[in-house]
Amino acid sequence: MRVLNKISYNGTDYYGVMEDGFYANERFIAGVPLEAIKSEFRRIDLDTITNNIDSRLSSTDWTQFADAPLTTQQKQEYVEYRKKLVELKQSLHNVTDLASIKLPLAPQI
C-alpha cells in the first residue's frame, strides 16, 4: 500500500511516499534529524492504535446498557474486554516496541 505522508519539522513540511511501512524515497527528509522522524512515526502509530481502541470501545458501548440483549456471562465478558482496552490505552506511553502490542479479542456472541 502506498501512502503520502507529511512530516512537519521546524515549521517546514516534508512529504514522502511510504510503501508497506517503508519510505520508497528517503531523500525527502534530508535535513530532518532521524530522531525527529522516528518520533513523528511513533506519534502516527500511537494515534492509529489509540483510534483503533477508541473505535472498539465505541462499537461495544451498547453491551453496557441494562437492556442489552446479552446474558449475564456475555455482559461480564464485555466488561473484561473493555477493561483490557482501557488499560492498554492508558499504558501505551510506556510501550517501547509498538509492534509488540496485541489488542484483546472481542467476546464471541
Coordinates of C-alpha atoms in Angstrom, one line a residue, residues 7-105:
I7 CA 6.2 15.4 8.5
S8 CA 6.4 18.9 10.0
Y9 CA 9.8 19.9 11.4
N10 CA 10.8 23.4 12.5
G11 CA 7.9 24.9 10.6
T12 CA 8.6 23.2 7.3
D13 CA 6.5 20.4 5.9
Y14 CA 8.3 17.4 4.3
Y15 CA 6.4 14.9 2.1
G16 CA 7.2 11.3 1.1
V17 CA 5.7 8.2 -0.2
M18 CA 5.5 5.3 2.2
E19 CA 5.1 1.8 0.8
D20 CA 4.4 -1.2 3.0
G21 CA 5.7 0.7 6.1
F22 CA 9.0 1.8 4.5
Y23 CA 9.8 5.0 2.7
A24 CA 10.4 4.5 -1.0
N25 CA 12.5 7.6 -1.2
E26 CA 14.1 8.7 2.0
R27 CA 15.7 11.8 0.4
F28 CA 12.5 13.9 1.0
I29 CA 13.5 14.0 4.7
A30 CA 17.0 15.5 4.1
G31 CA 17.8 17.9 6.8
V32 CA 15.4 16.4 9.3
P33 CA 17.1 14.6 12.2
L34 CA 16.5 10.9 12.3
E35 CA 15.2 11.1 15.9
A36 CA 12.6 13.7 14.8
I37 CA 11.4 11.3 12.0
K38 CA 11.2 8.3 14.4
S39 CA 9.3 10.4 16.9
E40 CA 6.8 11.5 14.3
F41 CA 6.3 7.9 13.1
R42 CA 5.8 6.8 16.7
R43 CA 3.2 9.5 17.2
I44 CA 1.4 8.5 14.0
D45 CA 1.5 4.8 15.1
L46 CA 0.2 5.7 18.6
D47 CA -2.6 7.7 17.1
T48 CA -3.6 4.8 14.9
I49 CA -3.6 2.4 17.8
T50 CA -5.5 4.8 20.0
N51 CA -8.1 5.4 17.3
N52 CA -8.5 1.6 16.9
I53 CA -9.0 1.2 20.7
D54 CA -11.5 4.1 20.7
S55 CA -13.4 2.5 17.8
R56 CA -13.6 -0.8 19.6
L57 CA -14.8 0.8 22.8
S58 CA -17.4 2.8 20.9
S59 CA -18.7 -0.2 18.9
T60 CA -19.3 -2.1 22.2
D61 CA -20.9 0.7 24.2
W62 CA -24.3 -1.0 23.7
T63 CA -23.1 -4.0 25.6
Q64 CA -23.1 -2.0 28.8
F65 CA -26.7 -0.9 28.7
A66 CA -29.0 -2.6 31.1
D67 CA -31.4 -3.7 28.3
A68 CA -28.6 -5.1 26.1
P69 CA -29.7 -8.5 24.7
L70 CA -26.9 -10.4 26.3
T71 CA -26.7 -13.0 29.1
T72 CA -25.0 -12.1 32.4
Q73 CA -21.9 -14.0 31.3
Q74 CA -21.7 -12.3 28.0
K75 CA -22.1 -8.9 29.6
Q76 CA -19.2 -9.8 32.0
E77 CA -17.1 -10.9 29.1
Y78 CA -17.6 -7.5 27.5
V79 CA -16.8 -5.7 30.8
E80 CA -13.5 -7.5 30.9
Y81 CA -12.8 -6.9 27.2
R82 CA -13.4 -3.2 27.5
K83 CA -11.4 -3.0 30.7
K84 CA -8.4 -4.6 28.8
L85 CA -8.8 -2.0 26.1
V86 CA -8.9 0.9 28.5
E87 CA -5.8 -0.5 30.4
L88 CA -3.9 -0.9 27.1
K89 CA -4.8 2.6 26.1
Q90 CA -3.6 4.0 29.4
S91 CA -0.3 2.1 29.1
L92 CA 0.6 3.0 25.5
H93 CA 3.1 5.7 26.6
N94 CA 5.2 3.1 28.4
V95 CA 5.4 0.7 25.4
T96 CA 8.8 0.8 23.7
D97 CA 8.0 -1.7 20.9
L98 CA 4.7 -0.8 19.3
A99 CA 4.8 -3.9 17.1
S100 CA 4.5 -6.0 20.4
I101 CA 1.1 -4.5 21.1
K102 CA -1.6 -7.2 21.0
L103 CA -5.2 -5.9 21.0
P104 CA -7.6 -8.2 23.0
L105 CA -10.1 -10.2 21.1

